[in-house]
Amino acid sequence: LMLLVTRVPSLEKGRITTFDDRVDLIRCNMASIHLPWFLDGKLTSDFRGHANIDGSFLSKRADYMPAPRRDSPVLFFDWKNDPSMASKGGFDIVEALSP
């Protein structure tokens, strides 16, 4: 399992692959999906003492993981590859799901 966060203010990507416990995993998930002001009225989400926003912000596929090795298969979930979601259009998943 690897989650991506975007550090603020640097906008550097952080790949998180280890978790101290269940609470640490939940906090990482919340930082990884944090949309400024949208979820909780806050600009950022604190995770392990760092300010973060949604990991997909300005991300590229290469930000998620290095090139897959042949002996280590990787499964990517991308809403743009889902015909039902892609047909809704939009720049990102939030826009595609907005009325």
mmCIF file of N, CA, C and O in Angstrom:
data_model
loop_
_atom_site.group_PDB
_atom_site.id
_atom_site.type_symbol
_atom_site.label_atom_id
_atom_site.label_comp_id
_atom_site.label_asym_id
_atom_site.label_seq_id
_atom_site.Cartn_x
_atom_site.Cartn_y
_atom_site.Cartn_z
ATOM 1 N N LEU A 1 0.850 -1.175 0.000
ATOM 2 C CA LEU A 1 0.000 0.000 0.000
ATOM 3 C C LEU A 1 0.895 1.238 0.000
ATOM 4 O O LEU A 1 1.861 1.318 0.754
ATOM 5 N N MET A 2 0.579 2.178 -0.878
ATOM 6 C CA MET A 2 1.304 3.435 -0.940
ATOM 7 C C MET A 2 0.292 4.546 -1.136
ATOM 8 O O MET A 2 -0.582 4.442 -1.994
ATOM 9 N N LEU A 3 0.384 5.573 -0.311
ATOM 10 C CA LEU A 3 -0.486 6.737 -0.440
ATOM 11 C C LEU A 3 0.376 7.949 -0.779
ATOM 12 O O LEU A 3 1.514 8.068 -0.318
ATOM 13 N N LEU A 4 -0.184 8.838 -1.568
ATOM 14 C CA LEU A 4 0.537 10.030 -2.017
ATOM 15 C C LEU A 4 -0.058 11.263 -1.356
ATOM 16 O O LEU A 4 -1.274 11.434 -1.335
ATOM 17 N N VAL A 5 0.809 12.113 -0.815
ATOM 18 C CA VAL A 5 0.392 13.396 -0.250
ATOM 19 C C VAL A 5 1.182 14.497 -0.941
ATOM 20 O O VAL A 5 2.260 14.266 -1.469
ATOM 21 N N THR A 6 0.621 15.692 -0.952
ATOM 22 C CA THR A 6 1.321 16.860 -1.495
ATOM 23 C C THR A 6 1.666 17.768 -0.330
ATOM 24 O O THR A 6 0.785 18.252 0.383
ATOM 25 N N ARG A 7 2.958 17.987 -0.110
ATOM 26 C CA ARG A 7 3.431 18.825 0.985
ATOM 27 C C ARG A 7 3.176 20.299 0.665
ATOM 28 O O ARG A 7 3.309 20.733 -0.461
ATOM 29 N N VAL A 8 2.817 21.041 1.689
ATOM 30 C CA VAL A 8 2.574 22.474 1.550
ATOM 31 C C VAL A 8 3.574 23.190 2.460
ATOM 32 O O VAL A 8 3.763 22.777 3.603
ATOM 33 N N PRO A 9 4.266 24.225 1.996
ATOM 34 C CA PRO A 9 4.041 24.983 0.764
ATOM 35 C C PRO A 9 4.867 24.523 -0.426
ATOM 36 O O PRO A 9 4.715 25.066 -1.516
ATOM 37 N N SER A 10 5.755 23.524 -0.272
ATOM 38 C CA SER A 10 6.678 23.148 -1.344
ATOM 39 C C SER A 10 6.010 22.481 -2.544
ATOM 40 O O SER A 10 6.559 22.488 -3.638
ATOM 41 N N LEU A 11 4.831 21.873 -2.341
ATOM 42 C CA LEU A 11 4.115 21.094 -3.344
ATOM 43 C C LEU A 11 4.884 19.852 -3.781
ATOM 44 O O LEU A 11 4.602 19.256 -4.821
ATOM 45 N N GLU A 12 5.869 19.443 -2.966
ATOM 46 C CA GLU A 12 6.584 18.197 -3.230
ATOM 47 C C GLU A 12 5.672 17.026 -2.900
ATOM 48 O O GLU A 12 4.808 17.118 -2.037
ATOM 49 N N LYS A 13 5.882 15.916 -3.577
ATOM 50 C CA LYS A 13 5.100 14.713 -3.329
ATOM 51 C C LYS A 13 5.756 13.879 -2.243
ATOM 52 O O LYS A 13 6.976 13.800 -2.153
ATOM 53 N N GLY A 14 4.918 13.280 -1.436
ATOM 54 C CA GLY A 14 5.398 12.359 -0.415
ATOM 55 C C GLY A 14 4.727 11.016 -0.604
ATOM 56 O O GLY A 14 3.501 10.933 -0.645
ATOM 57 N N ARG A 15 5.517 9.975 -0.780
ATOM 58 C CA ARG A 15 4.987 8.615 -0.896
ATOM 59 C C ARG A 15 5.057 7.968 0.490
ATOM 60 O O ARG A 15 6.127 7.794 1.038
ATOM 61 N N ILE A 16 3.915 7.608 1.012
ATOM 62 C CA ILE A 16 3.860 7.016 2.337
ATOM 63 C C ILE A 16 3.575 5.524 2.166
ATOM 64 O O ILE A 16 2.564 5.142 1.573
ATOM 65 N N THR A 17 4.487 4.688 2.672
ATOM 66 C CA THR A 17 4.352 3.242 2.495
ATOM 67 C C THR A 17 4.344 2.469 3.806
ATOM 68 O O THR A 17 4.083 1.274 3.798
ATOM 69 N N THR A 18 4.664 3.130 4.898
ATOM 70 C CA THR A 18 4.644 2.451 6.194
ATOM 71 C C THR A 18 3.767 3.242 7.152
ATOM 72 O O THR A 18 3.709 4.470 7.092
ATOM 73 N N PHE A 19 3.117 2.519 8.017
ATOM 74 C CA PHE A 19 2.164 3.128 8.940
ATOM 75 C C PHE A 19 2.395 2.560 10.330
ATOM 76 O O PHE A 19 2.585 1.350 10.491
ATOM 77 N N ASP A 20 2.390 3.437 11.327
ATOM 78 C CA ASP A 20 2.637 3.023 12.702
ATOM 79 C C ASP A 20 1.514 2.151 13.250
ATOM 80 O O ASP A 20 1.754 1.217 14.008
ATOM 81 N N ASP A 21 0.296 2.468 12.864
ATOM 82 C CA ASP A 21 -0.880 1.752 13.359
ATOM 83 C C ASP A 21 -2.087 2.168 12.527
ATOM 84 O O ASP A 21 -1.956 2.909 11.544
ATOM 85 N N ARG A 22 -3.241 1.684 12.908
ATOM 86 C CA ARG A 22 -4.475 1.972 12.172
ATOM 87 C C ARG A 22 -4.771 3.476 12.126
ATOM 88 O O ARG A 22 -5.163 4.016 11.091
ATOM 89 N N VAL A 23 -4.570 4.162 13.246
ATOM 90 C CA VAL A 23 -4.828 5.607 13.311
ATOM 91 C C VAL A 23 -3.893 6.354 12.361
ATOM 92 O O VAL A 23 -4.316 7.279 11.666
ATOM 93 N N ASP A 24 -2.644 5.954 12.296
ATOM 94 C CA ASP A 24 -1.673 6.572 11.387
ATOM 95 C C ASP A 24 -2.111 6.381 9.938
ATOM 96 O O ASP A 24 -2.049 7.311 9.127
ATOM 97 N N LEU A 25 -2.599 5.198 9.603
ATOM 98 C CA LEU A 25 -3.095 4.921 8.255
ATOM 99 C C LEU A 25 -4.305 5.801 7.928
ATOM 100 O O LEU A 25 -4.385 6.389 6.842
ATOM 101 N N ILE A 26 -5.226 5.936 8.867
ATOM 102 C CA ILE A 26 -6.407 6.779 8.645
ATOM 103 C C ILE A 26 -6.000 8.233 8.458
ATOM 104 O O ILE A 26 -6.493 8.916 7.557
ATOM 105 N N ARG A 27 -5.082 8.722 9.278
ATOM 106 C CA ARG A 27 -4.625 10.118 9.134
ATOM 107 C C ARG A 27 -3.939 10.345 7.794
ATOM 108 O O ARG A 27 -4.111 11.395 7.170
ATOM 109 N N CYS A 28 -3.181 9.359 7.343
ATOM 110 C CA CYS A 28 -2.530 9.479 6.036
ATOM 111 C C CYS A 28 -3.581 9.516 4.929
ATOM 112 O O CYS A 28 -3.483 10.315 3.998
ATOM 113 N N ASN A 29 -4.589 8.654 5.019
ATOM 114 C CA ASN A 29 -5.670 8.665 4.031
ATOM 115 C C ASN A 29 -6.347 10.022 3.979
ATOM 116 O O ASN A 29 -6.618 10.557 2.902
ATOM 117 N N MET A 30 -6.628 10.591 5.131
ATOM 118 C CA MET A 30 -7.301 11.894 5.180
ATOM 119 C C MET A 30 -6.417 12.992 4.592
ATOM 120 O O MET A 30 -6.911 13.895 3.909
ATOM 121 N N ALA A 31 -5.108 12.929 4.835
ATOM 122 C CA ALA A 31 -4.193 13.910 4.236
ATOM 123 C C ALA A 31 -4.109 13.704 2.722
ATOM 124 O O ALA A 31 -4.056 14.663 1.956
ATOM 125 N N SER A 32 -4.135 12.445 2.298
ATOM 126 C CA SER A 32 -3.999 12.113 0.887
ATOM 127 C C SER A 32 -5.183 12.587 0.050
ATOM 128 O O SER A 32 -5.035 12.837 -1.149
ATOM 129 N N ILE A 33 -6.349 12.736 0.662
ATOM 130 C CA ILE A 33 -7.540 13.172 -0.079
ATOM 131 C C ILE A 33 -7.981 14.585 0.280
ATOM 132 O O ILE A 33 -9.039 15.034 -0.163
ATOM 133 N N HIS A 34 -7.177 15.291 1.067
ATOM 134 C CA HIS A 34 -7.598 16.598 1.577
ATOM 135 C C HIS A 34 -7.722 17.643 0.465
ATOM 136 O O HIS A 34 -6.768 17.972 -0.224
ATOM 137 N N LEU A 35 -8.935 18.161 0.305
ATOM 138 C CA LEU A 35 -9.198 19.263 -0.619
ATOM 139 C C LEU A 35 -9.316 20.528 0.226
ATOM 140 O O LEU A 35 -10.186 20.599 1.095
ATOM 141 N N PRO A 36 -8.436 21.499 0.003
ATOM 142 C CA PRO A 36 -8.459 22.707 0.843
ATOM 143 C C PRO A 36 -9.852 23.303 1.001
ATOM 144 O O PRO A 36 -10.564 23.503 0.015
ATOM 145 N N TRP A 37 -10.221 23.529 2.229
ATOM 146 C CA TRP A 37 -11.486 24.136 2.658
ATOM 147 C C TRP A 37 -12.718 23.275 2.382
ATOM 148 O O TRP A 37 -13.782 23.541 2.898
ATOM 149 N N PHE A 38 -12.612 22.242 1.575
ATOM 150 C CA PHE A 38 -13.779 21.476 1.148
ATOM 151 C C PHE A 38 -14.251 20.479 2.210
ATOM 152 O O PHE A 38 -15.439 20.383 2.476
ATOM 153 N N LEU A 39 -13.347 19.720 2.800
ATOM 154 C CA LEU A 39 -13.738 18.662 3.726
ATOM 155 C C LEU A 39 -13.994 19.153 5.146
ATOM 156 O O LEU A 39 -14.953 18.735 5.785
ATOM 157 N N ASP A 40 -13.095 20.012 5.619
ATOM 158 C CA ASP A 40 -13.209 20.419 7.028
ATOM 159 C C ASP A 40 -13.018 21.911 7.261
ATOM 160 O O ASP A 40 -12.840 22.352 8.380
ATOM 161 N N GLY A 41 -13.032 22.688 6.191
ATOM 162 C CA GLY A 41 -12.872 24.125 6.324
ATOM 163 C C GLY A 41 -11.440 24.578 6.543
ATOM 164 O O GLY A 41 -11.193 25.754 6.780
ATOM 165 N N LYS A 42 -10.487 23.659 6.448
ATOM 166 C CA LYS A 42 -9.074 23.992 6.671
ATOM 167 C C LYS A 42 -8.299 23.951 5.366
ATOM 168 O O LYS A 42 -8.619 23.188 4.455
ATOM 169 N N LEU A 43 -7.257 24.774 5.304
ATOM 170 C CA LEU A 43 -6.407 24.815 4.114
ATOM 171 C C LEU A 43 -5.654 23.510 3.923
ATOM 172 O O LEU A 43 -5.544 22.999 2.816
ATOM 173 N N THR A 44 -5.101 22.963 5.002
ATOM 174 C CA THR A 44 -4.282 21.766 4.910
ATOM 175 C C THR A 44 -4.708 20.729 5.937
ATOM 176 O O THR A 44 -5.464 21.015 6.866
ATOM 177 N N SER A 45 -4.167 19.543 5.771
ATOM 178 C CA SER A 45 -4.358 18.460 6.732
ATOM 179 C C SER A 45 -2.996 18.126 7.323
ATOM 180 O O SER A 45 -2.029 17.918 6.589
ATOM 181 N N ASP A 46 -2.907 18.081 8.644
ATOM 182 C CA ASP A 46 -1.648 17.756 9.295
ATOM 183 C C ASP A 46 -1.459 16.242 9.331
ATOM 184 O O ASP A 46 -2.343 15.505 9.761
ATOM 185 N N PHE A 47 -0.313 15.799 8.855
ATOM 186 C CA PHE A 47 0.049 14.383 8.946
ATOM 187 C C PHE A 47 1.519 14.308 9.313
ATOM 188 O O PHE A 47 2.373 14.828 8.607
ATOM 189 N N ARG A 48 1.784 13.691 10.452
ATOM 190 C CA ARG A 48 3.147 13.534 10.964
ATOM 191 C C ARG A 48 3.891 14.863 11.037
ATOM 192 O O ARG A 48 5.078 14.960 10.732
ATOM 193 N N GLY A 49 3.176 15.906 11.435
ATOM 194 C CA GLY A 49 3.797 17.205 11.651
ATOM 195 C C GLY A 49 4.022 18.040 10.408
ATOM 196 O O GLY A 49 4.688 19.070 10.468
ATOM 197 N N HIS A 50 3.481 17.604 9.287
ATOM 198 C CA HIS A 50 3.625 18.352 8.040
ATOM 199 C C HIS A 50 2.251 18.729 7.505
ATOM 200 O O HIS A 50 1.301 17.957 7.594
ATOM 201 N N ALA A 51 2.163 19.908 6.892
ATOM 202 C CA ALA A 51 0.930 20.343 6.237
ATOM 203 C C ALA A 51 0.853 19.678 4.866
ATOM 204 O O ALA A 51 1.834 19.666 4.117
ATOM 205 N N ASN A 52 -0.310 19.110 4.544
ATOM 206 C CA ASN A 52 -0.499 18.382 3.288
ATOM 207 C C ASN A 52 -1.836 18.719 2.663
ATOM 208 O O ASN A 52 -2.772 19.121 3.353
ATOM 209 N N ILE A 53 -1.901 18.496 1.341
ATOM 210 C CA ILE A 53 -3.175 18.527 0.631
ATOM 211 C C ILE A 53 -3.232 17.268 -0.236
ATOM 212 O O ILE A 53 -2.293 16.461 -0.250
ATOM 213 N N ASP A 54 -4.299 17.130 -0.973
ATOM 214 C CA ASP A 54 -4.548 15.975 -1.823
ATOM 215 C C ASP A 54 -3.308 15.573 -2.621
ATOM 216 O O ASP A 54 -2.712 16.391 -3.317
ATOM 217 N N GLY A 55 -2.944 14.295 -2.527
ATOM 218 C CA GLY A 55 -1.760 13.804 -3.225
ATOM 219 C C GLY A 55 -1.860 13.859 -4.738
ATOM 220 O O GLY A 55 -0.855 13.860 -5.428
ATOM 221 N N SER A 56 -3.077 13.914 -5.260
ATOM 222 C CA SER A 56 -3.218 13.952 -6.720
ATOM 223 C C SER A 56 -3.054 15.359 -7.294
ATOM 224 O O SER A 56 -2.980 15.517 -8.509
ATOM 225 N N PHE A 57 -2.953 16.372 -6.428
ATOM 226 C CA PHE A 57 -2.816 17.744 -6.905
ATOM 227 C C PHE A 57 -1.522 17.901 -7.693
ATOM 228 O O PHE A 57 -0.433 17.666 -7.188
ATOM 229 N N LEU A 58 -1.653 18.260 -8.956
ATOM 230 C CA LEU A 58 -0.531 18.452 -9.886
ATOM 231 C C LEU A 58 0.354 17.211 -10.004
ATOM 232 O O LEU A 58 1.543 17.313 -10.284
ATOM 233 N N SER A 59 -0.226 16.037 -9.809
ATOM 234 C CA SER A 59 0.587 14.824 -9.855
ATOM 235 C C SER A 59 0.600 14.210 -11.248
ATOM 236 O O SER A 59 -0.267 14.480 -12.083
ATOM 237 N N LYS A 60 1.609 13.402 -11.455
ATOM 238 C CA LYS A 60 1.754 12.620 -12.675
ATOM 239 C C LYS A 60 1.771 11.155 -12.251
ATOM 240 O O LYS A 60 2.025 10.839 -11.097
ATOM 241 N N ARG A 61 1.496 10.255 -13.159
ATOM 242 C CA ARG A 61 1.507 8.833 -12.811
ATOM 243 C C ARG A 61 2.835 8.427 -12.172
ATOM 244 O O ARG A 61 2.874 7.654 -11.228
ATOM 245 N N ALA A 62 3.936 8.990 -12.654
ATOM 246 C CA ALA A 62 5.249 8.651 -12.108
ATOM 247 C C ALA A 62 5.395 9.056 -10.640
ATOM 248 O O ALA A 62 6.235 8.506 -9.927
ATOM 249 N N ASP A 63 4.580 10.021 -10.183
ATOM 250 C CA ASP A 63 4.639 10.414 -8.778
ATOM 251 C C ASP A 63 4.135 9.308 -7.858
ATOM 252 O O ASP A 63 4.536 9.229 -6.702
ATOM 253 N N TYR A 64 3.253 8.469 -8.370
ATOM 254 C CA TYR A 64 2.658 7.439 -7.535
ATOM 255 C C TYR A 64 3.619 6.293 -7.246
ATOM 256 O O TYR A 64 3.650 5.776 -6.154
ATOM 257 N N MET A 65 4.360 5.875 -8.218
ATOM 258 C CA MET A 65 5.341 4.824 -8.019
ATOM 259 C C MET A 65 6.344 4.839 -9.159
ATOM 260 O O MET A 65 6.045 5.323 -10.239
ATOM 261 N N PRO A 66 7.504 4.265 -8.886
ATOM 262 C CA PRO A 66 8.466 4.127 -9.984
ATOM 263 C C PRO A 66 7.908 3.151 -11.023
ATOM 264 O O PRO A 66 6.914 2.475 -10.771
ATOM 265 N N ALA A 67 8.567 3.085 -12.153
ATOM 266 C CA ALA A 67 8.125 2.173 -13.210
ATOM 267 C C ALA A 67 7.997 0.761 -12.635
ATOM 268 O O ALA A 67 8.880 0.297 -11.913
ATOM 269 N N PRO A 68 6.894 0.089 -12.925
ATOM 270 C CA PRO A 68 6.706 -1.252 -12.372
ATOM 271 C C PRO A 68 7.757 -2.233 -12.881
ATOM 272 O O PRO A 68 8.192 -2.137 -14.028
ATOM 273 N N ARG A 69 8.141 -3.130 -11.998
ATOM 274 C CA ARG A 69 9.069 -4.199 -12.382
ATOM 275 C C ARG A 69 8.247 -5.370 -12.891
ATOM 276 O O ARG A 69 7.120 -5.578 -12.475
ATOM 277 N N ARG A 70 8.848 -6.146 -13.768
ATOM 278 C CA ARG A 70 8.125 -7.287 -14.327
ATOM 279 C C ARG A 70 7.757 -8.310 -13.258
ATOM 280 O O ARG A 70 6.746 -8.982 -13.367
ATOM 281 N N ASP A 71 8.581 -8.434 -12.220
ATOM 282 C CA ASP A 71 8.324 -9.437 -11.187
ATOM 283 C C ASP A 71 7.428 -8.905 -10.069
ATOM 284 O O ASP A 71 7.163 -9.606 -9.106
ATOM 285 N N SER A 72 6.969 -7.668 -10.204
ATOM 286 C CA SER A 72 6.131 -7.067 -9.170
ATOM 287 C C SER A 72 4.953 -6.357 -9.831
ATOM 288 O O SER A 72 5.020 -5.162 -10.100
ATOM 289 N N PRO A 73 3.861 -7.084 -10.090
ATOM 290 C CA PRO A 73 2.730 -6.448 -10.775
ATOM 291 C C PRO A 73 2.115 -5.319 -9.951
ATOM 292 O O PRO A 73 2.117 -5.359 -8.728
ATOM 293 N N VAL A 74 1.618 -4.314 -10.654
ATOM 294 C CA VAL A 74 1.018 -3.147 -10.026
ATOM 295 C C VAL A 74 -0.378 -2.970 -10.585
ATOM 296 O O VAL A 74 -0.602 -3.106 -11.788
ATOM 297 N N LEU A 75 -1.315 -2.657 -9.713
ATOM 298 C CA LEU A 75 -2.679 -2.394 -10.127
ATOM 299 C C LEU A 75 -2.979 -0.922 -9.903
ATOM 300 O O LEU A 75 -2.875 -0.425 -8.782
ATOM 301 N N PHE A 76 -3.306 -0.194 -10.975
ATOM 302 C CA PHE A 76 -3.638 1.220 -10.881
ATOM 303 C C PHE A 76 -5.150 1.376 -10.981
ATOM 304 O O PHE A 76 -5.778 0.804 -11.868
ATOM 305 N N PHE A 77 -5.724 2.161 -10.090
ATOM 306 C CA PHE A 77 -7.134 2.533 -10.174
ATOM 307 C C PHE A 77 -7.174 3.979 -10.640
ATOM 308 O O PHE A 77 -6.655 4.860 -9.965
ATOM 309 N N ASP A 78 -7.764 4.215 -11.791
ATOM 310 C CA ASP A 78 -7.827 5.560 -12.352
ATOM 311 C C ASP A 78 -9.244 5.800 -12.851
ATOM 312 O O ASP A 78 -9.714 5.109 -13.760
ATOM 313 N N TRP A 79 -9.931 6.767 -12.251
ATOM 314 C CA TRP A 79 -11.328 7.033 -12.619
ATOM 315 C C TRP A 79 -11.488 7.359 -14.098
ATOM 316 O O TRP A 79 -12.516 7.110 -14.690
ATOM 317 N N LYS A 80 -10.430 7.883 -14.737
ATOM 318 C CA LYS A 80 -10.520 8.237 -16.158
ATOM 319 C C LYS A 80 -10.597 7.000 -17.050
ATOM 320 O O LYS A 80 -10.981 7.090 -18.196
ATOM 321 N N ASN A 81 -10.221 5.829 -16.509
ATOM 322 C CA ASN A 81 -10.305 4.583 -17.273
ATOM 323 C C ASN A 81 -11.642 3.872 -17.064
ATOM 324 O O ASN A 81 -11.860 2.809 -17.633
ATOM 325 N N ASP A 82 -12.512 4.440 -16.269
ATOM 326 C CA ASP A 82 -13.840 3.885 -16.030
ATOM 327 C C ASP A 82 -14.803 4.574 -16.996
ATOM 328 O O ASP A 82 -15.017 5.780 -16.906
ATOM 329 N N PRO A 83 -15.395 3.835 -17.948
ATOM 330 C CA PRO A 83 -16.253 4.470 -18.963
ATOM 331 C C PRO A 83 -17.374 5.307 -18.357
ATOM 332 O O PRO A 83 -17.672 6.389 -18.856
ATOM 333 N N SER A 84 -17.974 4.836 -17.295
ATOM 334 C CA SER A 84 -19.074 5.572 -16.678
ATOM 335 C C SER A 84 -18.603 6.901 -16.100
ATOM 336 O O SER A 84 -19.261 7.927 -16.265
ATOM 337 N N MET A 85 -17.466 6.899 -15.428
ATOM 338 C CA MET A 85 -16.942 8.127 -14.823
ATOM 339 C C MET A 85 -16.347 9.052 -15.887
ATOM 340 O O MET A 85 -16.542 10.257 -15.841
ATOM 341 N N ALA A 86 -15.618 8.496 -16.827
ATOM 342 C CA ALA A 86 -14.978 9.311 -17.857
ATOM 343 C C ALA A 86 -16.007 10.044 -18.712
ATOM 344 O O ALA A 86 -15.756 11.165 -19.161
ATOM 345 N N SER A 87 -17.166 9.437 -18.915
ATOM 346 C CA SER A 87 -18.186 10.074 -19.748
ATOM 347 C C SER A 87 -18.753 11.331 -19.100
ATOM 348 O O SER A 87 -19.347 12.165 -19.774
ATOM 349 N N LYS A 88 -18.559 11.479 -17.790
ATOM 350 C CA LYS A 88 -19.040 12.674 -17.095
ATOM 351 C C LYS A 88 -18.127 13.866 -17.341
ATOM 352 O O LYS A 88 -18.460 14.991 -17.020
ATOM 353 N N GLY A 89 -16.935 13.595 -17.900
ATOM 354 C CA GLY A 89 -16.011 14.670 -18.246
ATOM 355 C C GLY A 89 -15.400 15.321 -17.033
ATOM 356 O O GLY A 89 -15.456 14.815 -15.931
ATOM 357 N N GLY A 90 -14.794 16.450 -17.259
ATOM 358 C CA GLY A 90 -14.176 17.185 -16.174
ATOM 359 C C GLY A 90 -12.681 16.964 -16.108
ATOM 360 O O GLY A 90 -12.132 16.039 -16.687
ATOM 361 N N PHE A 91 -12.041 17.859 -15.384
ATOM 362 C CA PHE A 91 -10.589 17.832 -15.225
ATOM 363 C C PHE A 91 -10.157 16.834 -14.160
ATOM 364 O O PHE A 91 -9.094 16.258 -14.226
ATOM 365 N N ASP A 92 -11.007 16.635 -13.158
ATOM 366 C CA ASP A 92 -10.651 15.741 -12.065
ATOM 367 C C ASP A 92 -11.898 15.057 -11.529
ATOM 368 O O ASP A 92 -13.005 15.338 -11.954
ATOM 369 N N ILE A 93 -11.721 14.139 -10.605
ATOM 370 C CA ILE A 93 -12.834 13.365 -10.077
ATOM 371 C C ILE A 93 -13.852 14.246 -9.354
ATOM 372 O O ILE A 93 -15.047 14.010 -9.436
ATOM 373 N N VAL A 94 -13.413 15.281 -8.662
ATOM 374 C CA VAL A 94 -14.347 16.158 -7.952
ATOM 375 C C VAL A 94 -15.251 16.854 -8.957
ATOM 376 O O VAL A 94 -16.465 16.922 -8.788
ATOM 377 N N GLU A 95 -14.668 17.371 -10.029
ATOM 378 C CA GLU A 95 -15.469 18.041 -11.058
ATOM 379 C C GLU A 95 -16.415 17.054 -11.737
ATOM 380 O O GLU A 95 -17.574 17.367 -11.997
ATOM 381 N N ALA A 96 -15.935 15.845 -11.980
ATOM 382 C CA ALA A 96 -16.777 14.840 -12.650
ATOM 383 C C ALA A 96 -17.971 14.441 -11.800
ATOM 384 O O ALA A 96 -19.037 14.134 -12.317
ATOM 385 N N LEU A 97 -17.828 14.469 -10.481
ATOM 386 C CA LEU A 97 -18.918 14.074 -9.591
ATOM 387 C C LEU A 97 -19.795 15.240 -9.151
ATOM 388 O O LEU A 97 -20.833 15.019 -8.534
ATOM 389 N N SER A 98 -19.384 16.456 -9.438
ATOM 390 C CA SER A 98 -20.169 17.622 -9.023
ATOM 391 C C SER A 98 -21.386 17.771 -9.923
ATOM 392 O O SER A 98 -21.313 17.536 -11.128
ATOM 393 N N PRO A 99 -22.530 18.188 -9.332
ATOM 394 C CA PRO A 99 -23.749 18.340 -10.141
ATOM 395 C C PRO A 99 -23.618 19.469 -11.167
ATOM 396 O O PRO A 99 -22.859 20.339 -11.115
#
